Amino acid sequence: MNFYSLMIIAIALSLDAFGVALSIGLNPHVKASNKIGFIISFGFFQFILSFIGAYAGYLFTSFASVPSIIGGIIIAIVGVMMIKEGFEEKEECMLLKKSMYLILGISVSIDALVVGFVTLNSIISISILLTDTIIIGVTTLILTSIAFLLTKYLNKVQFICKYADFIGGTILILFGFKMMFF
């Protein structure tokens, strides 16, 4: 696979993480340390799941779309929970729980598992496979960081700040549906 094709795949895979990072970053309770945790989680799981997918695709030759459906359902559920949280006046934000790094990191990266399974499995050399999947992970790190930087400016808009949970939850639900049906 040439570098141009790899970058197109890496950017396409990173867009789910970018959208989820935008919705997370709109929440005023999410601190810089939480954002860094999500950036690392999203990048790591994009890397590891694309690597596992490619290796599994090398070992097996069948394909199923079930992982995308499961990831979409999880992201949509988190979106519904964020909207519900918007109606409640609580001190603790759901996104600040440590388990959310794992849950959302895996959810936005399940498509990387499938893409690795289908696309990257033809790579013969483990070093090339490792390099390609690292590029996917680093691309996700960069795009997720950009998303969080954008939310720094979006949070200054009063309307967005006031309805952040609703906007973020709606974005997550839409991404969940996209993963499940498109």
Coordinates of C-alpha atoms in Angstrom, one line a residue:
M1 CA 0.0 0.0 0.0
N2 CA 1.4 3.4 -0.9
F3 CA 1.7 6.3 1.6
Y4 CA -1.1 8.3 0.0
S5 CA -3.6 5.4 0.3
L6 CA -2.5 4.8 3.9
M7 CA -3.0 8.5 4.8
I8 CA -6.5 8.5 3.3
I9 CA -7.4 5.4 5.4
A10 CA -5.8 6.9 8.5
I11 CA -7.7 10.2 8.2
A12 CA -11.0 8.4 7.4
L13 CA -10.5 6.2 10.5
S14 CA -9.7 9.2 12.6
L15 CA -12.8 11.2 11.8
D16 CA -14.9 9.2 14.3
A17 CA -12.5 10.0 17.0
F18 CA -12.4 13.6 15.8
G19 CA -16.2 14.0 16.1
V20 CA -16.3 12.3 19.5
A21 CA -13.4 14.5 20.7
L22 CA -15.4 17.6 19.6
S23 CA -18.4 16.6 21.5
I24 CA -16.3 15.7 24.6
G25 CA -14.4 19.0 24.4
L26 CA -17.6 21.0 24.5
N27 CA -18.4 19.8 28.0
P28 CA -17.1 22.5 30.4
H29 CA -16.4 19.9 33.1
V30 CA -13.7 18.1 31.0
K31 CA -10.3 19.3 32.0
A32 CA -7.0 19.3 30.0
S33 CA -5.8 16.1 31.7
N34 CA -9.0 14.4 30.6
K35 CA -8.5 15.6 27.1
I36 CA -5.0 14.2 27.1
G37 CA -6.3 10.9 28.4
F38 CA -8.8 10.7 25.5
I39 CA -6.2 11.7 22.9
I40 CA -3.9 8.9 24.1
S41 CA -6.8 6.4 24.4
F42 CA -8.1 7.2 20.9
G43 CA -4.7 7.0 19.3
F44 CA -3.6 3.9 21.1
F45 CA -6.8 2.0 20.3
Q46 CA -6.7 3.0 16.6
F47 CA -3.2 1.6 16.4
I48 CA -3.8 -1.6 18.4
L49 CA -7.1 -2.5 16.9
S50 CA -5.9 -1.9 13.3
F51 CA -2.9 -4.0 14.0
I52 CA -5.0 -6.8 15.6
G53 CA -7.5 -6.6 12.7
A54 CA -4.7 -6.8 10.1
Y55 CA -3.2 -9.8 11.9
A56 CA -6.5 -11.5 12.3
G57 CA -7.3 -10.8 8.6
Y58 CA -4.1 -12.4 7.7
L59 CA -5.0 -15.5 9.7
F60 CA -8.7 -15.6 8.7
T61 CA -10.4 -14.8 5.5
S62 CA -14.0 -14.1 6.6
F63 CA -15.5 -10.7 7.3
A64 CA -18.4 -9.4 9.5
S65 CA -19.8 -5.9 10.1
V66 CA -20.8 -6.7 13.6
P67 CA -18.0 -4.7 15.3
S68 CA -19.1 -1.5 13.6
I69 CA -22.7 -2.0 14.8
I70 CA -21.5 -2.7 18.4
G71 CA -19.3 0.4 18.4
G72 CA -22.1 2.5 17.0
I73 CA -24.5 1.3 19.7
I74 CA -22.0 2.1 22.4
I75 CA -21.3 5.6 21.1
A76 CA -25.1 6.3 20.7
I77 CA -25.7 5.2 24.2
V78 CA -23.0 7.5 25.6
G79 CA -24.7 10.3 23.5
V80 CA -28.1 9.6 25.1
M81 CA -26.4 9.6 28.5
M82 CA -24.8 13.0 27.8
I83 CA -28.2 14.4 26.8
K84 CA -29.8 13.0 29.9
E85 CA -26.9 14.5 32.0
G86 CA -27.7 17.9 30.3
F87 CA -31.2 17.8 32.0
E88 CA -29.8 16.9 35.4
E89 CA -27.8 19.2 37.6
K90 CA -25.0 17.0 38.8
E91 CA -21.6 17.7 40.2
E92 CA -19.8 14.7 38.6
C93 CA -19.5 14.5 34.8
M94 CA -19.9 11.1 33.3
L95 CA -17.0 11.7 30.9
L96 CA -14.6 12.2 33.9
K97 CA -14.8 8.5 34.8
K98 CA -11.7 6.5 34.0
S99 CA -13.7 3.8 32.3
M100 CA -14.8 6.2 29.6
Y101 CA -11.3 6.3 28.2
L102 CA -11.5 2.6 27.6
I103 CA -15.1 2.5 26.4
L104 CA -14.9 5.4 24.0
G105 CA -11.4 4.5 22.9
I106 CA -12.5 1.1 21.8
S107 CA -15.8 2.3 20.4
V108 CA -14.3 4.9 18.0
S109 CA -11.6 2.3 17.0
I110 CA -13.7 -0.7 16.2
D111 CA -13.8 0.4 12.5
A112 CA -10.0 0.3 12.6
L113 CA -10.2 -3.4 13.5
V114 CA -12.5 -4.0 10.5
V115 CA -10.4 -1.9 8.1
G116 CA -7.2 -3.6 9.3
F117 CA -8.9 -7.0 8.8
V118 CA -10.0 -6.2 5.3
T119 CA -7.3 -3.7 4.0
L120 CA -4.0 -4.2 5.8
N121 CA -4.0 -8.0 6.0
S122 CA -2.2 -8.3 2.6
I123 CA 1.0 -6.8 4.1
I124 CA 3.5 -9.5 4.4
S125 CA 6.2 -7.9 6.6
I126 CA 5.4 -7.3 10.3
S127 CA 7.6 -4.2 10.3
I128 CA 5.6 -2.6 7.5
L129 CA 2.4 -3.6 9.2
L130 CA 3.6 -2.1 12.5
T131 CA 4.7 1.1 10.7
D132 CA 1.3 1.4 8.9
T133 CA -0.7 0.9 12.0
I134 CA 1.5 3.4 14.0
I135 CA 0.8 6.0 11.3
I136 CA -2.9 5.3 11.8
G137 CA -2.6 5.8 15.5
V138 CA -0.5 9.0 15.2
T139 CA -2.9 10.5 12.7
T140 CA -5.7 9.9 15.2
L141 CA -3.6 11.5 17.9
I142 CA -3.1 14.6 15.7
L143 CA -6.8 14.9 14.6
T144 CA -8.1 14.4 18.1
S145 CA -5.7 17.1 19.4
I146 CA -7.0 19.4 16.7
A147 CA -10.6 18.7 17.7
F148 CA -9.9 19.5 21.4
L149 CA -8.1 22.7 20.3
L150 CA -11.1 23.7 18.2
T151 CA -13.4 23.2 21.2
K152 CA -11.3 25.7 23.2
Y153 CA -12.6 28.4 20.8
L154 CA -16.1 26.9 20.4
N155 CA -16.7 27.0 24.2
K156 CA -16.4 30.8 24.0
V157 CA -19.7 30.9 22.1
Q158 CA -22.4 31.4 24.7
F159 CA -25.0 29.2 23.0
I160 CA -22.6 26.3 22.6
C161 CA -21.4 26.6 26.2
K162 CA -25.0 26.6 27.5
Y163 CA -26.1 23.6 25.5
A164 CA -22.8 21.6 25.4
D165 CA -24.2 18.4 26.8
F166 CA -27.1 18.4 24.3
I167 CA -24.9 19.3 21.3
G168 CA -22.2 16.8 22.3
G169 CA -24.8 14.1 23.0
T170 CA -26.5 14.7 19.6
I171 CA -23.2 14.5 17.8
L172 CA -22.4 11.2 19.5
I173 CA -25.8 9.8 18.6
L174 CA -25.4 10.8 15.0
F175 CA -21.9 9.2 14.9
G176 CA -23.3 6.1 16.5
F177 CA -26.0 5.8 13.8
K178 CA -23.4 6.5 11.1
M179 CA -21.3 3.6 12.4
M180 CA -24.3 1.3 12.5
F181 CA -25.9 2.1 9.2
F182 CA -23.4 3.6 6.8

